[in-house]
PDB file of C-alpha atoms in Angstrom:
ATOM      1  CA  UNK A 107       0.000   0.000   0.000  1.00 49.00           C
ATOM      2  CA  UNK A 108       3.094   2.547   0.959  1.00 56.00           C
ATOM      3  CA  UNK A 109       4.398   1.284  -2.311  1.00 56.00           C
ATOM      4  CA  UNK A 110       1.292   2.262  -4.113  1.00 49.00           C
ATOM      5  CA  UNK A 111       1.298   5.861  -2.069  1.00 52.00           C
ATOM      6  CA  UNK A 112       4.747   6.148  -3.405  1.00 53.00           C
ATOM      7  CA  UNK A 113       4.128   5.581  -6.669  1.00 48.00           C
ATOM      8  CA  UNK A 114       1.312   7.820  -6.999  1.00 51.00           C
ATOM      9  CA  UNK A 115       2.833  10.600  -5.595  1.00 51.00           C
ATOM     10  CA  UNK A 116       5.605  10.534  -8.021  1.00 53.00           C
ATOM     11  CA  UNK A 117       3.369  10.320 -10.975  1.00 48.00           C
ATOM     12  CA  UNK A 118       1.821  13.006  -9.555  1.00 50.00           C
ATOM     13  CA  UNK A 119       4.919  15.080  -8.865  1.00 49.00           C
ATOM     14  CA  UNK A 120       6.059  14.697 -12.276  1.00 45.00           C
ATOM     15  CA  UNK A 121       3.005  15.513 -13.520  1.00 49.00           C
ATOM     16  CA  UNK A 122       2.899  18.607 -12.016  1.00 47.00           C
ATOM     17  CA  UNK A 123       6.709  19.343 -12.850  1.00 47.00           C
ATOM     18  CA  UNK A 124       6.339  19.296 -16.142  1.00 48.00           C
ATOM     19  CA  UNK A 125       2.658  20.767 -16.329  1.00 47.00           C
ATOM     20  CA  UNK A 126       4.761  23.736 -14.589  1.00 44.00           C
ATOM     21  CA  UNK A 127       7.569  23.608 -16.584  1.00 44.00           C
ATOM     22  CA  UNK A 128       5.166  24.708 -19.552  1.00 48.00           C
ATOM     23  CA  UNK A 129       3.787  27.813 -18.218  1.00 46.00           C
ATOM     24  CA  UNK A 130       6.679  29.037 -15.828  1.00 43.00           C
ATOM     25  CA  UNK A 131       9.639  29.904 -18.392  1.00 43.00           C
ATOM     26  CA  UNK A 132      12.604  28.118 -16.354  1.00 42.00           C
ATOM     27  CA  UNK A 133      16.622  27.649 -17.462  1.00 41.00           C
ATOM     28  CA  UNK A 134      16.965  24.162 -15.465  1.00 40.00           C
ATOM     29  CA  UNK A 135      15.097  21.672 -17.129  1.00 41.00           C
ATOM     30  CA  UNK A 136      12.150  20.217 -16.021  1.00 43.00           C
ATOM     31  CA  UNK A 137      13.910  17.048 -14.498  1.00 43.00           C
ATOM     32  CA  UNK A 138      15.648  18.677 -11.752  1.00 43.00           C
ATOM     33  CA  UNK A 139      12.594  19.579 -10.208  1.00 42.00           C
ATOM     34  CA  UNK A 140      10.661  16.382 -10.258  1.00 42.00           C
ATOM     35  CA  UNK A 141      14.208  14.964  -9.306  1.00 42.00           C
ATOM     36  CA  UNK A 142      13.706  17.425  -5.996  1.00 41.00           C
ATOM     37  CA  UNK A 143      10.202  15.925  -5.332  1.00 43.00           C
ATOM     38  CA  UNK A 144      11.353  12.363  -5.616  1.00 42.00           C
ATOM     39  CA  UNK A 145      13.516  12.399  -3.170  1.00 43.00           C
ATOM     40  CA  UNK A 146      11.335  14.486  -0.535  1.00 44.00           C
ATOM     41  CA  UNK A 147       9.022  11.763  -1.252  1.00 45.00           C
ATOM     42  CA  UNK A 148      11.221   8.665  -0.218  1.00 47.00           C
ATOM     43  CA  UNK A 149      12.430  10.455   2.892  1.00 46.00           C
ATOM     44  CA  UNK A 150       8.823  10.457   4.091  1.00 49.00           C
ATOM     45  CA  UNK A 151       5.974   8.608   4.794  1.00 54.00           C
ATOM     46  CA  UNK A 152       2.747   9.656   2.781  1.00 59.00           C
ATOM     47  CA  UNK A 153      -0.310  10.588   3.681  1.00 69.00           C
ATOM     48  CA  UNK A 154      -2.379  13.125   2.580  1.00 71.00           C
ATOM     49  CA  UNK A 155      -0.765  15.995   4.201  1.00 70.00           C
ATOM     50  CA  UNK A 156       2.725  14.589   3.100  1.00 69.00           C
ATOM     51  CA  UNK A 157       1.363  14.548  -0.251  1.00 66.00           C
ATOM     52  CA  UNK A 158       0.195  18.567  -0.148  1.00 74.00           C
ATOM     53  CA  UNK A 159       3.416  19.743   1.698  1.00 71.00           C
ATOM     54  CA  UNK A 160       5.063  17.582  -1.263  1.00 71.00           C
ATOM     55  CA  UNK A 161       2.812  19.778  -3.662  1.00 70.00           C
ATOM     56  CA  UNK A 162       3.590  23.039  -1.738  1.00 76.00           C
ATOM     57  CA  UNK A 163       6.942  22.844  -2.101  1.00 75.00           C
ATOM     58  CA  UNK A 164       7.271  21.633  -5.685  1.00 74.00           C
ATOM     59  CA  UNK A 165       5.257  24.794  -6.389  1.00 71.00           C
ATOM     60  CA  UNK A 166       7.494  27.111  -4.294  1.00 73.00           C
ATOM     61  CA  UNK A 167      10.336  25.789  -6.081  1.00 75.00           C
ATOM     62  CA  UNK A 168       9.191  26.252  -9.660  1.00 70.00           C
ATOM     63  CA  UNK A 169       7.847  29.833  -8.893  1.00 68.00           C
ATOM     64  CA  UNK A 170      10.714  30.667  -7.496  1.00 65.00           C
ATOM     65  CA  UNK A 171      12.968  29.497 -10.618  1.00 64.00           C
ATOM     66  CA  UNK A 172      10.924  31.247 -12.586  1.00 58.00           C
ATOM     67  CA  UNK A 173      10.689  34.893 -10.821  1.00 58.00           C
ATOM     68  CA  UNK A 174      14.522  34.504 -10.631  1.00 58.00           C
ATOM     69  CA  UNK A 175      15.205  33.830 -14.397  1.00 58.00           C
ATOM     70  CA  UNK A 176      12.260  36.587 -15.323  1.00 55.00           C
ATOM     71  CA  UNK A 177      14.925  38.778 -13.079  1.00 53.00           C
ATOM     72  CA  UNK A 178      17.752  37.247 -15.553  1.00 55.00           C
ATOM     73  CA  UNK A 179      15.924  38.645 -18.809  1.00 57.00           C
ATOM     74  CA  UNK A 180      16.873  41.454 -21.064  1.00 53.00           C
ATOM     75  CA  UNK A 181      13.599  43.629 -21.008  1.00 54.00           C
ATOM     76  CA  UNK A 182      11.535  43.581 -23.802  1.00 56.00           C
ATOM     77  CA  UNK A 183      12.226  45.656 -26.273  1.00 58.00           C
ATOM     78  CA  UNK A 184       9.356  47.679 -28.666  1.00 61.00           C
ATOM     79  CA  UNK A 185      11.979  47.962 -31.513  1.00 62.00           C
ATOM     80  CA  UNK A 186      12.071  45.298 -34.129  1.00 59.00           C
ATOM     81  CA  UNK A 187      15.751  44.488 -34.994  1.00 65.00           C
ATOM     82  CA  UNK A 188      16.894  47.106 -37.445  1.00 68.00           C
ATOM     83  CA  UNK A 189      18.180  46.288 -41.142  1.00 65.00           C
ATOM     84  CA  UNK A 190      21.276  46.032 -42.373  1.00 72.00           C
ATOM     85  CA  UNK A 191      22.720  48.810 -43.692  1.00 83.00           C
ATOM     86  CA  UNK A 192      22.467  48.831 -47.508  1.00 85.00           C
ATOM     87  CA  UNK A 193      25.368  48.562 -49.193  1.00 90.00           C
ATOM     88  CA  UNK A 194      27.088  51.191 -51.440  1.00 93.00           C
ATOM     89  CA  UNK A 195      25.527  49.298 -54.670  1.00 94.00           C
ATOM     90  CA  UNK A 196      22.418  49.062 -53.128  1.00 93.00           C
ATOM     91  CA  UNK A 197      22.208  52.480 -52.743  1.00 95.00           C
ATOM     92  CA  UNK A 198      23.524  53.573 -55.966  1.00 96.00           C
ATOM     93  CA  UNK A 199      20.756  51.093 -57.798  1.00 96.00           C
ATOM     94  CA  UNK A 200      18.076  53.161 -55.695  1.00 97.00           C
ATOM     95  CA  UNK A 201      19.134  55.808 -57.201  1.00 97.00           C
ATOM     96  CA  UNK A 202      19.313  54.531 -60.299  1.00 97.00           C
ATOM     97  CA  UNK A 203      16.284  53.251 -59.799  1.00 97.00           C
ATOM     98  CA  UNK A 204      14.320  56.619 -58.784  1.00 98.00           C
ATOM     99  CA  UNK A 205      15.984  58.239 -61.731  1.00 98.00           C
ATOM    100  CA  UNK A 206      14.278  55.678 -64.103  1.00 98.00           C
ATOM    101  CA  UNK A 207      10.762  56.140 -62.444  1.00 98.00           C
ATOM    102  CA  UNK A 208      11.154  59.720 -62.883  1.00 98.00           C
ATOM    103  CA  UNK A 209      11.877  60.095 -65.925  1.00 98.00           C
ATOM    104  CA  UNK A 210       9.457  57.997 -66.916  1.00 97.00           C
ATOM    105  CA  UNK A 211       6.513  59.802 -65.172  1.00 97.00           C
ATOM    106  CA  UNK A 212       8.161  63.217 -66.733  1.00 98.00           C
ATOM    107  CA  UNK A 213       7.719  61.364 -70.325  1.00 97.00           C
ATOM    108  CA  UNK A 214       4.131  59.995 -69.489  1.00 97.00           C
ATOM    109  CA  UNK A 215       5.452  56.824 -71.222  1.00 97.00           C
ATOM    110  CA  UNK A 216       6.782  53.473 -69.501  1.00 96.00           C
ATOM    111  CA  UNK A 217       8.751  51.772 -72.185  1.00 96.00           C
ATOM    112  CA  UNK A 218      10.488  48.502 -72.567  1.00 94.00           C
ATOM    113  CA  UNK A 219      14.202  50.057 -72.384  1.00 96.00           C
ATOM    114  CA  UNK A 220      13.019  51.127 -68.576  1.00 97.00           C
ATOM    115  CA  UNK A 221      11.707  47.907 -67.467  1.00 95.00           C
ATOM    116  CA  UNK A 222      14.736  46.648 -68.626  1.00 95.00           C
ATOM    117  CA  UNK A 223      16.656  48.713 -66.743  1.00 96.00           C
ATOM    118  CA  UNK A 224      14.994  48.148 -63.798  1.00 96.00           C
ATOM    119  CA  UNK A 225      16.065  44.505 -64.086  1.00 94.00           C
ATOM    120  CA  UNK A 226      19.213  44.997 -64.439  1.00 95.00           C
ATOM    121  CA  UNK A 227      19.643  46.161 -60.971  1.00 95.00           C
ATOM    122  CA  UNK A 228      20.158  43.026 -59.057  1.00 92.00           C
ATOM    123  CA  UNK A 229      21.321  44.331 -55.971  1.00 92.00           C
ATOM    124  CA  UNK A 230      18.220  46.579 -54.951  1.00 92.00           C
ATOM    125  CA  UNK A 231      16.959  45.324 -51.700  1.00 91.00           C
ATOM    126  CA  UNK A 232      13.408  44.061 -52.024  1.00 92.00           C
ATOM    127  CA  UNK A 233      11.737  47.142 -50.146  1.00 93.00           C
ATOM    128  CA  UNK A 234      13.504  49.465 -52.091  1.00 94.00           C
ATOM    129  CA  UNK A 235      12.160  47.472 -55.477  1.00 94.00           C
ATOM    130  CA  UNK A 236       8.839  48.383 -54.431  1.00 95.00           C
ATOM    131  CA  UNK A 237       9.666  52.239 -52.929  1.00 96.00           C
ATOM    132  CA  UNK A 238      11.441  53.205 -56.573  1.00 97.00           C
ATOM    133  CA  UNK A 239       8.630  51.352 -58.762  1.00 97.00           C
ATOM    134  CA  UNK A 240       5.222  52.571 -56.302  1.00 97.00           C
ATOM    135  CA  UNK A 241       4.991  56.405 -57.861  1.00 97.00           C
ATOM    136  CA  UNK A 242       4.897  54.096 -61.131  1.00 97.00           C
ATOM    137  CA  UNK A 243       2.637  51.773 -60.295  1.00 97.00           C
ATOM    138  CA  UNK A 244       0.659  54.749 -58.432  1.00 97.00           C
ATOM    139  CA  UNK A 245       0.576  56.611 -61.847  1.00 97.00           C
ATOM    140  CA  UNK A 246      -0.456  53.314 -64.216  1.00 96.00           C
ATOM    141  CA  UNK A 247      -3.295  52.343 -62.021  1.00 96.00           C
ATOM    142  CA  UNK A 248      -4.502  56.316 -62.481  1.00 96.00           C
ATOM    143  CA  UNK A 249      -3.983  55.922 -66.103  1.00 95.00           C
ATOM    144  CA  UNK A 250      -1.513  59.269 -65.916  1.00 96.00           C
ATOM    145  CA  UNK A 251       1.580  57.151 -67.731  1.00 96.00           C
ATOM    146  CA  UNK A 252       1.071  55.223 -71.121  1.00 94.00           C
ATOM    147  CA  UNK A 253       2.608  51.755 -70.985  1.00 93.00           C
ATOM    148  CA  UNK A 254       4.474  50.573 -73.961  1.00 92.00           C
ATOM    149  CA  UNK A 255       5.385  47.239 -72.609  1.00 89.00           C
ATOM    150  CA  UNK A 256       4.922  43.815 -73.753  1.00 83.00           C
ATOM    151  CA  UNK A 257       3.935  41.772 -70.742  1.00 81.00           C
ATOM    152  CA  UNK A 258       4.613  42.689 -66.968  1.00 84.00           C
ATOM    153  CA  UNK A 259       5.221  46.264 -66.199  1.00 86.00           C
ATOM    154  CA  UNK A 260       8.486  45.547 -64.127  1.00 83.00           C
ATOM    155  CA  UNK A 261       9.220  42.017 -64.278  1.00 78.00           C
TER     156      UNK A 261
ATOM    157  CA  UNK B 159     -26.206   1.219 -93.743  1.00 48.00           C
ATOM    158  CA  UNK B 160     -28.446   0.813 -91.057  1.00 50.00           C
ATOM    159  CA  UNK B 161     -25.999   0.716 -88.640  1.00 54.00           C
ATOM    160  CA  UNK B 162     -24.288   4.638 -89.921  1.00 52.00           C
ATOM    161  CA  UNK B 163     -26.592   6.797 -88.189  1.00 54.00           C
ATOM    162  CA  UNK B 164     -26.468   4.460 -84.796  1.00 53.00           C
ATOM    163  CA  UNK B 165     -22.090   4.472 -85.248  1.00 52.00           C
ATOM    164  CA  UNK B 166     -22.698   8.370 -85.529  1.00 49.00           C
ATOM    165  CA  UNK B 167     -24.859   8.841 -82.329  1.00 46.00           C
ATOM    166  CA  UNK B 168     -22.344   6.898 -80.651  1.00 46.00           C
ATOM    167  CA  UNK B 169     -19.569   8.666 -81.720  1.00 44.00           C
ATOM    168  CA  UNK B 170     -21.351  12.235 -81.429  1.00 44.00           C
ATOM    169  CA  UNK B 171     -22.233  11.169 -77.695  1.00 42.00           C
ATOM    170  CA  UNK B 172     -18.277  10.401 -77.210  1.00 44.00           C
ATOM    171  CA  UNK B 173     -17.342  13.991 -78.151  1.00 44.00           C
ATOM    172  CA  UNK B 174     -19.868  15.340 -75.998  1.00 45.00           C
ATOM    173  CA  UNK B 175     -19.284  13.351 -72.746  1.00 48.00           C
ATOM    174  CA  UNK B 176     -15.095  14.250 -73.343  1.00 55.00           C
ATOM    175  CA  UNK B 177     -16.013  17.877 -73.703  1.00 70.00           C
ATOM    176  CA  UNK B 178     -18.760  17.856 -70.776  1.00 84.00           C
ATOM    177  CA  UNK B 179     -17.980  19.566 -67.776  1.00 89.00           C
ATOM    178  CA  UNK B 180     -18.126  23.220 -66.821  1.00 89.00           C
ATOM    179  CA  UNK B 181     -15.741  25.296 -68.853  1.00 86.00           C
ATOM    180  CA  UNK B 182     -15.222  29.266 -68.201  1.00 89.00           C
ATOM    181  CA  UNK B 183     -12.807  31.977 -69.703  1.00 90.00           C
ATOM    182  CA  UNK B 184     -11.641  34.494 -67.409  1.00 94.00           C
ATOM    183  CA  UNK B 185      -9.967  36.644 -69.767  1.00 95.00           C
ATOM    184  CA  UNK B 186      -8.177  40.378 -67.766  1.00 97.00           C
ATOM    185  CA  UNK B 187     -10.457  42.578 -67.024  1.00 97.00           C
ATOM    186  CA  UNK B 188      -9.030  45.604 -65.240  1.00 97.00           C
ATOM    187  CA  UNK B 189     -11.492  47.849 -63.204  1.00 97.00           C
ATOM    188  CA  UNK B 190     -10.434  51.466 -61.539  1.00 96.00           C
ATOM    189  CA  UNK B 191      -9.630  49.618 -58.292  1.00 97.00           C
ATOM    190  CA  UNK B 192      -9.406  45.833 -59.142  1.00 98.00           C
ATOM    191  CA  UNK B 193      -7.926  43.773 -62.010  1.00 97.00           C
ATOM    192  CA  UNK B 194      -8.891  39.871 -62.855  1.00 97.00           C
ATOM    193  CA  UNK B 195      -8.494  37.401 -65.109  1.00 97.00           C
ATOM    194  CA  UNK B 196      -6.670  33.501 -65.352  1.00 96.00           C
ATOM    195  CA  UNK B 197      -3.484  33.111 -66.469  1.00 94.00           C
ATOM    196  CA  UNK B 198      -3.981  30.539 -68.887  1.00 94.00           C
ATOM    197  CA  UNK B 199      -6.945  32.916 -71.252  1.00 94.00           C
ATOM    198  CA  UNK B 200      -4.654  35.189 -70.946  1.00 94.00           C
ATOM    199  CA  UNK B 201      -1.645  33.511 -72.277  1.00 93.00           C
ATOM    200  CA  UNK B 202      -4.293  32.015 -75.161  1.00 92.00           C
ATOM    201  CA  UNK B 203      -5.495  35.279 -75.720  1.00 94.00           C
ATOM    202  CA  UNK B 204      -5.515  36.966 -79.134  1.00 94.00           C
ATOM    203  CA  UNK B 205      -4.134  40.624 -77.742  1.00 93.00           C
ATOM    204  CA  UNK B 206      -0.850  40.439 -77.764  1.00 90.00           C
ATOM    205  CA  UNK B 207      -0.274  42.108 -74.582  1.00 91.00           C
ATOM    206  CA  UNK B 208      -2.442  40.999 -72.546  1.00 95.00           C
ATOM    207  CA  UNK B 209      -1.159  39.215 -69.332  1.00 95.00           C
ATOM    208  CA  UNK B 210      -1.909  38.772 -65.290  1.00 96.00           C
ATOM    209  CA  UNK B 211       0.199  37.000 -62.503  1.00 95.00           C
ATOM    210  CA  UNK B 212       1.900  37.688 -59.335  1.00 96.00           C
ATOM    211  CA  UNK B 213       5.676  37.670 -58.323  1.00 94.00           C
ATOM    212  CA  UNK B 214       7.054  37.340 -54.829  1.00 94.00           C
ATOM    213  CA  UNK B 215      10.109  38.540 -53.941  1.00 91.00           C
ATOM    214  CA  UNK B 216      12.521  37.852 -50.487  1.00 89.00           C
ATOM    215  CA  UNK B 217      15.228  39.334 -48.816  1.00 82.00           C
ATOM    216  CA  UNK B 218      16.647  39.859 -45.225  1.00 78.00           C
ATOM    217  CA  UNK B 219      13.319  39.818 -43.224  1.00 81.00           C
ATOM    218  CA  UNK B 220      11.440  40.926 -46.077  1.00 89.00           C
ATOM    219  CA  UNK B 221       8.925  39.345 -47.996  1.00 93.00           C
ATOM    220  CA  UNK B 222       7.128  41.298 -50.949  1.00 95.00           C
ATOM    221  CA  UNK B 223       4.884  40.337 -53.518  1.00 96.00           C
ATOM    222  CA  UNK B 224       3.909  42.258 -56.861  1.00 96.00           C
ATOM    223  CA  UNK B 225       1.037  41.565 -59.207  1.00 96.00           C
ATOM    224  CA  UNK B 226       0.518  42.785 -62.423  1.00 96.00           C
ATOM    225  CA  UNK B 227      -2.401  42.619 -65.034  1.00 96.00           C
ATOM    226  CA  UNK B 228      -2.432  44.206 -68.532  1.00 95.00           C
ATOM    227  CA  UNK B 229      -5.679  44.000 -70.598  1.00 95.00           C
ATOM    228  CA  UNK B 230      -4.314  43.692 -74.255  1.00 94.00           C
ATOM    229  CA  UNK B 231      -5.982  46.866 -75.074  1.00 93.00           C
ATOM    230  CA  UNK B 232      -3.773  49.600 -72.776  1.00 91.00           C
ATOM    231  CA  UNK B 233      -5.044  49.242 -69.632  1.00 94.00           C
ATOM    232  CA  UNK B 234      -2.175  48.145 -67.215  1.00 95.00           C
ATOM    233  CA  UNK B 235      -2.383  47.952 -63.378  1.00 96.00           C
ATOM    234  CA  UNK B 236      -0.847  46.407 -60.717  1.00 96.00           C
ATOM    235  CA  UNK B 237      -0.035  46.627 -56.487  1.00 97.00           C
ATOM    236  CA  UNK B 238       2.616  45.712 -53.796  1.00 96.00           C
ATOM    237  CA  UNK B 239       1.937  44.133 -50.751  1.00 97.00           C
ATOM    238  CA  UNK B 240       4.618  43.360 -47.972  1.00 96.00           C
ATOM    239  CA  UNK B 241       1.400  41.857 -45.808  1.00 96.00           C
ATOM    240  CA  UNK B 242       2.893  38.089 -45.192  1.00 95.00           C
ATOM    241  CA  UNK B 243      -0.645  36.483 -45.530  1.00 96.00           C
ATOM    242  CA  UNK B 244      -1.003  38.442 -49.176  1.00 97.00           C
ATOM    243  CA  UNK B 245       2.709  37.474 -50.144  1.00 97.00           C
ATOM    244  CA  UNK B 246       1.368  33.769 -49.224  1.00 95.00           C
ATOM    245  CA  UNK B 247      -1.586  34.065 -51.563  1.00 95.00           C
ATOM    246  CA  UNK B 248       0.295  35.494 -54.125  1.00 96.00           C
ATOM    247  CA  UNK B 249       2.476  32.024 -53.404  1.00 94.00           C
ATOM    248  CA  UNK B 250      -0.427  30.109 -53.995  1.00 93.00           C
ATOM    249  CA  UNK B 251      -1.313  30.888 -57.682  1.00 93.00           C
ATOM    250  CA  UNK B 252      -0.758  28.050 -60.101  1.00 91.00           C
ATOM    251  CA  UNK B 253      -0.620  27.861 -63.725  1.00 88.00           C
ATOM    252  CA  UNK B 254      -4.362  27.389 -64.261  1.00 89.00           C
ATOM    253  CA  UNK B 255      -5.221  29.758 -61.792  1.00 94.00           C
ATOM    254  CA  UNK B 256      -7.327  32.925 -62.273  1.00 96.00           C
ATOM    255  CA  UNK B 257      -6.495  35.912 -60.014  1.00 96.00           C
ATOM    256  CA  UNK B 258      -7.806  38.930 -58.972  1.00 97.00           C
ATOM    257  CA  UNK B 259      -6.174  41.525 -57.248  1.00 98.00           C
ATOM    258  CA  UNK B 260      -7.527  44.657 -55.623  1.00 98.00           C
ATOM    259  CA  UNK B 261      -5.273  48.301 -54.315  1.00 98.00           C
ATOM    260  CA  UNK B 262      -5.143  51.428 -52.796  1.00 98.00           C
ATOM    261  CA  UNK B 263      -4.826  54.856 -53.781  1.00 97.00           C
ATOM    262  CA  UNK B 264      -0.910  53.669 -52.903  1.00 97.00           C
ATOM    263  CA  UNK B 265      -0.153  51.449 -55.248  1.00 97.00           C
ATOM    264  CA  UNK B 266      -0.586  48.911 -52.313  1.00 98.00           C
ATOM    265  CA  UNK B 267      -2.638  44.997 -52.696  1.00 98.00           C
ATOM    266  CA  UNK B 268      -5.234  45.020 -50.379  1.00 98.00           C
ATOM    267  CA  UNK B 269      -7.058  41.731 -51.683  1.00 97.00           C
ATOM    268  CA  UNK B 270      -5.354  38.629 -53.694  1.00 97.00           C
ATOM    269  CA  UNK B 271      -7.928  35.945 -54.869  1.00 96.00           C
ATOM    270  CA  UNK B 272      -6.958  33.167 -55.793  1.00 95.00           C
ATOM    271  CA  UNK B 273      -9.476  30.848 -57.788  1.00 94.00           C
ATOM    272  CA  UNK B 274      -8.054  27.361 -58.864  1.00 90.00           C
ATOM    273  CA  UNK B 275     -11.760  25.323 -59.773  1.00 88.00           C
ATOM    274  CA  UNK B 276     -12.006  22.633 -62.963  1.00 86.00           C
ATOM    275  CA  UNK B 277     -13.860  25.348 -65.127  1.00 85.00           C
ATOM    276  CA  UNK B 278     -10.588  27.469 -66.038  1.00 87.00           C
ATOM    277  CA  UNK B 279      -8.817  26.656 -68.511  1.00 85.00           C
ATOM    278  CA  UNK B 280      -5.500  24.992 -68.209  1.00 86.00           C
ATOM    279  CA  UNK B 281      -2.359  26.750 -69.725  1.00 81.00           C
ATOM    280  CA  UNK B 282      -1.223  25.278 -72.728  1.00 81.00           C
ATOM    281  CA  UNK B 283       2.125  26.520 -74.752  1.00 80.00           C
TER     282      UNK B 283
END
């Protein structure tokens, strides 16, 4: 029957370990806690009150890790992680890249030779692909530039 | 000679059931705030220019897609979205696809519809 008590209180003291390892954030690893409990639990006989003080304590313990490594944590931070800075070429193809726009919305004609162009810069970041080409695409969907292209406006 | 006109209803009955099923043509049509069409009618289409799809584009923690429709007849339009559940339908067009895409006064997608269903036409070279 003591056997049985054992038993059960382990299960149960795992149990709860790892129930508590999932909501309290915790460095050590699960284990060492329901390796804590195990051991209270052969040093004593169990009854019911054994069984809560077992409980108690597991609880303390886990609580406590977890306050302490919550004291441990950078603070959270509102910023998103910046960008890399673009490189030289990346900038330069911006440029480049605003200089065809412009001159195309100055024409009122998109034309082959400046989708073309556009292509050829392989180095423009993906953000600034759609920052140079938006007062284009802006100006199409208004119907303010005439397209002379054959297919996709920019691919 | 009895048996012609029976060997014709058979065979007429074989060219119907192959070409039975629902069959649609979504050719680009391009509204002031929307544009539409498959990719397939468009690539079968007559007017030389006329052409729809979407491109997606990645970099460092960036994910972008672009569509694009032109109409055959002048009308071109198209939008950029950076919205990861837009880049993801954009993802999901397929060759026999029809799309429709919807923007802002930016330039920017703020729908992507995706159809693939049995009555569009499959691309074809």
């Amino acid at each position: 029957m003591r056997r049985l008590a054992i038993a059960a209180a382990i299960l149960a003291a795992c149990g709860l370990g790892f129930g508590l390892a999932q909501i309290v954030p915790s460095a050590a690893p699960p284990v060492s806690a329901t390796t804590t409990v195990v051991e209270r639990a052969e040093g004593r006989g169990l009854d019911e009150l054994g069984l809560r003080a077992l409980i108690r304590a597991a609880i303390r313990d886990e609580l406590g890790a977890g306050i302490a490594n919550r004291a441990a944590d950078p603070p959270p931070s509102d910023t998103p992680a910046e960008p890399p800075a673009p490189s030289v070429e990346q900038v330069q193809q911006r440029q480049t890249a605003d200089q065809i726009v412009a001159s195309a919305l100055a024409s009122g004609v998109w034309r082959e030779a400046d989708r073309d162009a556009i292509q050829r810069l392989d180095q423009l970041a993906p953000l600034d692909w759609v920052e140079a080409l938006r007062p284009l695409v802006i100006a199409t969907n208004a119907r303010r530039v005439k397209v002379e292209v054959s297919g996709p406006l920019f691919l | 000679m009895k048996h012609i006109p029976v060997t014709a209803l058979v065979l007429g009955l074989m060219v119907a059931t192959s070409d039975a099923g629902s069959k649609f043509n979504y050719p680009v049509v391009i509204g002031a705030t929307s544009a539409t069409g498959s990719m397939a009618d468009a690539r079968s289409s007559a007017l030389a220019t006329m052409n729809i799809g979407c491109h997606t584009r990645y970099g460092a923690n960036t994910h972008v897609a672009a569509c694009s429709a032109g109409d055959g007849q002048g009308l071109v339009a198209s939008c950029f979205t950076t919205d990861p559940v837009l880049v993801d339908q954009a993802r999901a067009l397929g060759d026999d696809s029809r799309v429709t895409f919807w923007w802002d006064a930016t330039g920017t997608c703020t729908q992507i519809q995706v159809l693939k269903f049995s009555s569009a036409a499959p691309k074809v070279p």
